Amino acid sequence: MRILLVEDEPEMASALRVALKRHDMVADHAASLLEAEDFVATDSYDAILLDRQLPDGDGLRLVTKLRASGSATPVLVLTARGDTADKVDGLNVGADDYLAKPFAFEELMARLRALLRRPATVHSQIIRAGDLAFDVGHREASIRGEPMSLPRRELLVLEALMRRMGRMVQRETLMEAVFGLDDEIQSNALDTHVSRLRRKLAEAGVGVTINGVRGVGYLLRETS
């Protein structure tokens, strides 16, 4: 699962990312409303954890924009504002749930899992590049309409690269997307998966290539 975490307090953000990773969830972190808007404009997420009190405005502005654009991405608001009126404001603009700080991580994860289980929040998004397509909702790749069979970790690499097509994806981001917290990882494990995926894409002639910058990361782009 991919989560967008919008939180301006560094210690809280770090703790939340660790907690999410322990539950096999990868989190992109935005420390401001503007950063969050940039993330949702270019990527899709299974859910958003949103702090209300951000340096550049009320986090609920993001919810309003999401709902106005037709997005049904579940939003769980995290805030120090705990009175009923604030909760009502958040729910009225389209937030799905509200959790006041301080909170127990166990309750946060329970509420988040409940949101992710809701059938109404399951949406399919197709990302296309050349003759390659990736169905984010079903986590399936296809070439010219035919299913592309890939091992799990190569599929996770492909998903991470296609979500950010044309942009450099940092090694750290790819590592978080592909490997679990408790996995024993060899130093060249990521490069091995990328190399195998690159070869398969080249052999299939899908019109995309994966380029890498040593020690930095990888990017996927169309060749035509």
Coordinates of N, CA and C in Angstrom, one line a residue, residues 10-20 105:
P10 N 8.9 17.0 12.1 CA 9.9 15.9 11.7 C 9.8 14.6 12.5
E11 N 9.8 14.8 13.8 CA 9.8 13.6 14.7 C 8.5 12.8 14.5
M12 N 7.4 13.4 14.4 CA 6.1 12.7 14.2 C 6.1 12.0 12.9
A13 N 6.6 12.7 11.8 CA 6.7 12.2 10.5 C 7.5 10.9 10.4
S14 N 8.7 11.0 11.1 CA 9.6 9.9 11.1 C 9.0 8.7 11.8
A15 N 8.4 8.9 12.9 CA 7.8 7.8 13.7 C 6.6 7.2 12.9
L16 N 5.8 8.0 12.2 CA 4.7 7.5 11.4 C 5.2 6.6 10.3
R17 N 6.3 7.1 9.6 CA 6.8 6.4 8.5 C 7.4 5.0 8.9
V18 N 8.0 4.9 10.1 CA 8.5 3.7 10.6 C 7.3 2.7 10.9
A19 N 6.3 3.3 11.5 CA 5.1 2.5 11.9 C 4.4 1.9 10.6
L20 N 4.3 2.8 9.6 CA 3.7 2.3 8.4 C 4.5 1.3 7.7
F105 N -0.5 4.5 18.1 CA -0.2 4.0 16.8 C -1.2 2.9 16.4

